[in-house]
Structures are given as structure tokens and as C-alpha cells.
Amino acid sequence: MGDNGSERIQEVLNAYLPEGVVISCRPFGNGHINKTYLVECAEGYPRYVLQQINHEVFHNLDAVNGNVEKITAFLREKIIAQGGDPNRETLNLIPAKDGRKHHFDRDGQCWRMVLFIEDAVCYEQVEKPEDFYLSGKAFGHFQRMLADYPAETLVETIPHFHDTPSRLTALKKAVSADACGYGKQVLGELDFVKAREKECHIAVDMLAKGELPLRVTHNDTKLNNIMFDARTGDVLCVLDLDTIMPGLSVFDFGDAIRFGANTAMEDEKDVSRVSLSLELYEMFVRGFLEGCQGSLTDTEIRMLPMGAKLMTMECGIRFLTDYLEGSVYFHTDYPEHNLVRARTQFALAADMERKWKKMTDIVEKYRV
Ligand code: GN1
Ligand code: MG
């Protein structure tokens, strides 16, 4: 093989493909978690993407892999049944020669190989509002395709990930411990959270009461996790399935809004620049509801704006907690980075409150 011919990669490739078939294997894409390579083979073979899975981020690898295997197999069958192209509309795990879909090398590193999706593109950032509409459509479609998947059979690979009340409890603990002596700096933020404490329970309480259904959720609903068809420009496939878990549809929606419809960066120091772009919000709502095609319940649809606010509050709470604990979870570039991030999130949540009526009206407008 050509570039980047380390012995280890060669050994991994041999676990999947006949010897001599691989022409080159080179680093690919710009993911921050897993290491990814594009594999080119001799004539007659397709191209593949090989990934080394970061086990420092994903401790429970068997559970993560199990979730990915179950979901991709389910999607593949469904796409075939609907007359779609299963090789392009979902990720396809290639079994190793031993039949397993994940391969552990001699150092215990975990690998997977998937079919490379030809004639497709991926965008790092929203360049025009239309992109955000398409991303809503992709995640809505993903929700619809998995609407009849028994979510409870997936493993919650990051326990209590979007359990907002338990995130609040963690914040309270961090405040009483005040490990770094930052408590006095954050009194305003703590008041903001306290005033909304009851609201933090709404979604999980509704889940417990059966008013919101447990769904398969993606948990990283960003534009760069979608592949678009290079020929038609339409959405093709959702990527990055490592954080698939049982959860709430309104949170997948909400996290996309929190991140993508903010007029400022997540770590903007001037909070006056932070606001909810109603234009982008509307784009995403339209796309998401179109993609879901009636698979959400009336209550889920009604709760979409609350999903956006709760994801924003929760993320602010997590940043603030991490700040108080000395920034041990989120990567930071300077000591107050997490505090700055927490402030942008609370500013965004406050702006959502000001725009609440418009947010709910927009959802009503596109309800199908
Ligand atoms: C983390 O790594 P990234 O940016 O995809 C975090 C999300 C937060 C986000 C905030 C597993 O996601 O929950 O919303 O940072 N992911 C995990 O920027 O904790
Ligand atoms: Mg990602």
C-alpha cells in the first residue's frame, strides 16, 4: 500500500480485506474524536472508510458498537424495503474476515470499516439558511426512519446524558464544594438557573409519565454530521452514530437549535451578540417537521420550543458546573472559557423567553 503504511494499519486492513487489494490508506476528514482513513482498493472493490474509535471518549465500546450495529442494520433493511439505495442512505459496516463488525487490533484498539459514500459532500458550517433547513430535514427524516425502533433496547452509553435535573444536582454539588473558589463570581448565573429550576424538570417528568415517548436520538445534531448528494444537493445520510441512545426527540431538535440558530459563537465574550435567529429557527422547524412526516406526537411537536430552551439551559448548567470544578470535562483554551460559554447559553435562553410566542407560532405554522 501507499501512504501512511504503518504496520498497525496494515494489520487492520488485513483483518478486513484480502492481502494486496489495498492501494492506499490515508487520513480523511476532520473529526475531533475518532481517527479516520480513506481506503482505496484495486479495481472491482469499492472505496472504504476505516475508523479507529477513541476509547478514551467512549469507555463502553461494546455498548457503543452494539448500538451502531443495531441501528445501521435496521436502517439498511428499511431503506431496501422503501426502494432506496442502502449503500448511500445509511452507513454500512463491513464485517471483518472473522465476521465481526468491529475489530480489535493486537493493542486492543477498536476499528470499524464502512463503505465510502460516493458522490456525496459534507459541510462544516451553515453557509446559507437553506443549509439549516436541509439539516433539519435530515434529522427529522432520521427520527421518522427510527420511529418504530424499540428505543429501550439500545444502551444508554452516557448515562443521564440529557437528564436536566441530574445536571442541576451536579451544579449544586459543585457550588457547595466550590473547589476553585469561583463561587462568588457566578451568583448572577446561579440566580438565573434557580429562577428556572422547576422548568428543568418538565421534559423528563413528561417522559416518566408517558406523555413524551422514548425515542432513538442522535445526540450530535450538527450540520457536519450529514452527507448531501453531490448531484441533487438533497440530504442523503446521517453520520456519526456513536452517541445514538434512547432519549427525547425534542432534545435532538433542541440541541440543533441551541448550536445552529445562535447569532453568535458558543464562546462569544460579548453576550450582547448572542440571540436566537428566528429566521434560522424557522428554517430548521420547517425542515425537521417535513423530515419527521407525521411521526411525532402532538405533544412532542408542542414541546419542540421547550426542547430548545431546555437544551440551552442544560448546556449552560454543564459549562457552569465544569467551570466551578476546574474545567475537567470540556476542553478549554483559557481559565474562564467555560464561564464565558455558560453566559452565552443563559443569554440565548433569555432571548428565547423574549421570543417565546414567535417560537411557538412558527411550530404551529409548520405542524403537519
Ligand atoms: C460536546 O464534542 P462536541 O462539541 O460534539 C458535548 C455536547 C455539548 C457540546 C457543547 C459527549 O459535544 O453534549 O452540547 O460539547 N458532548 C458530550 O459544545 O459531552
Ligand atoms: Mg461529530
Coordinates of N, CA and C and ligand atoms in Angstrom, one line a residue, residues 220 222 224-225 240, ligand 2:
D220 N -26.0 14.4 18.5 CA -25.0 15.3 17.9 C -25.5 15.9 16.6
K222 N -25.5 18.1 14.5 CA -24.9 19.3 13.8 C -24.8 19.0 12.3
N224 N -22.4 19.2 10.2 CA -21.3 18.4 9.7 C -21.5 16.9 9.9
N225 N -22.6 16.5 10.5 CA -22.8 15.0 10.6 C -23.8 14.6 9.5
D240 N -22.0 9.7 12.0 CA -21.5 9.9 13.4 C -22.6 9.3 14.4
Ligands
MG2 MG -19.4 14.7 15.2

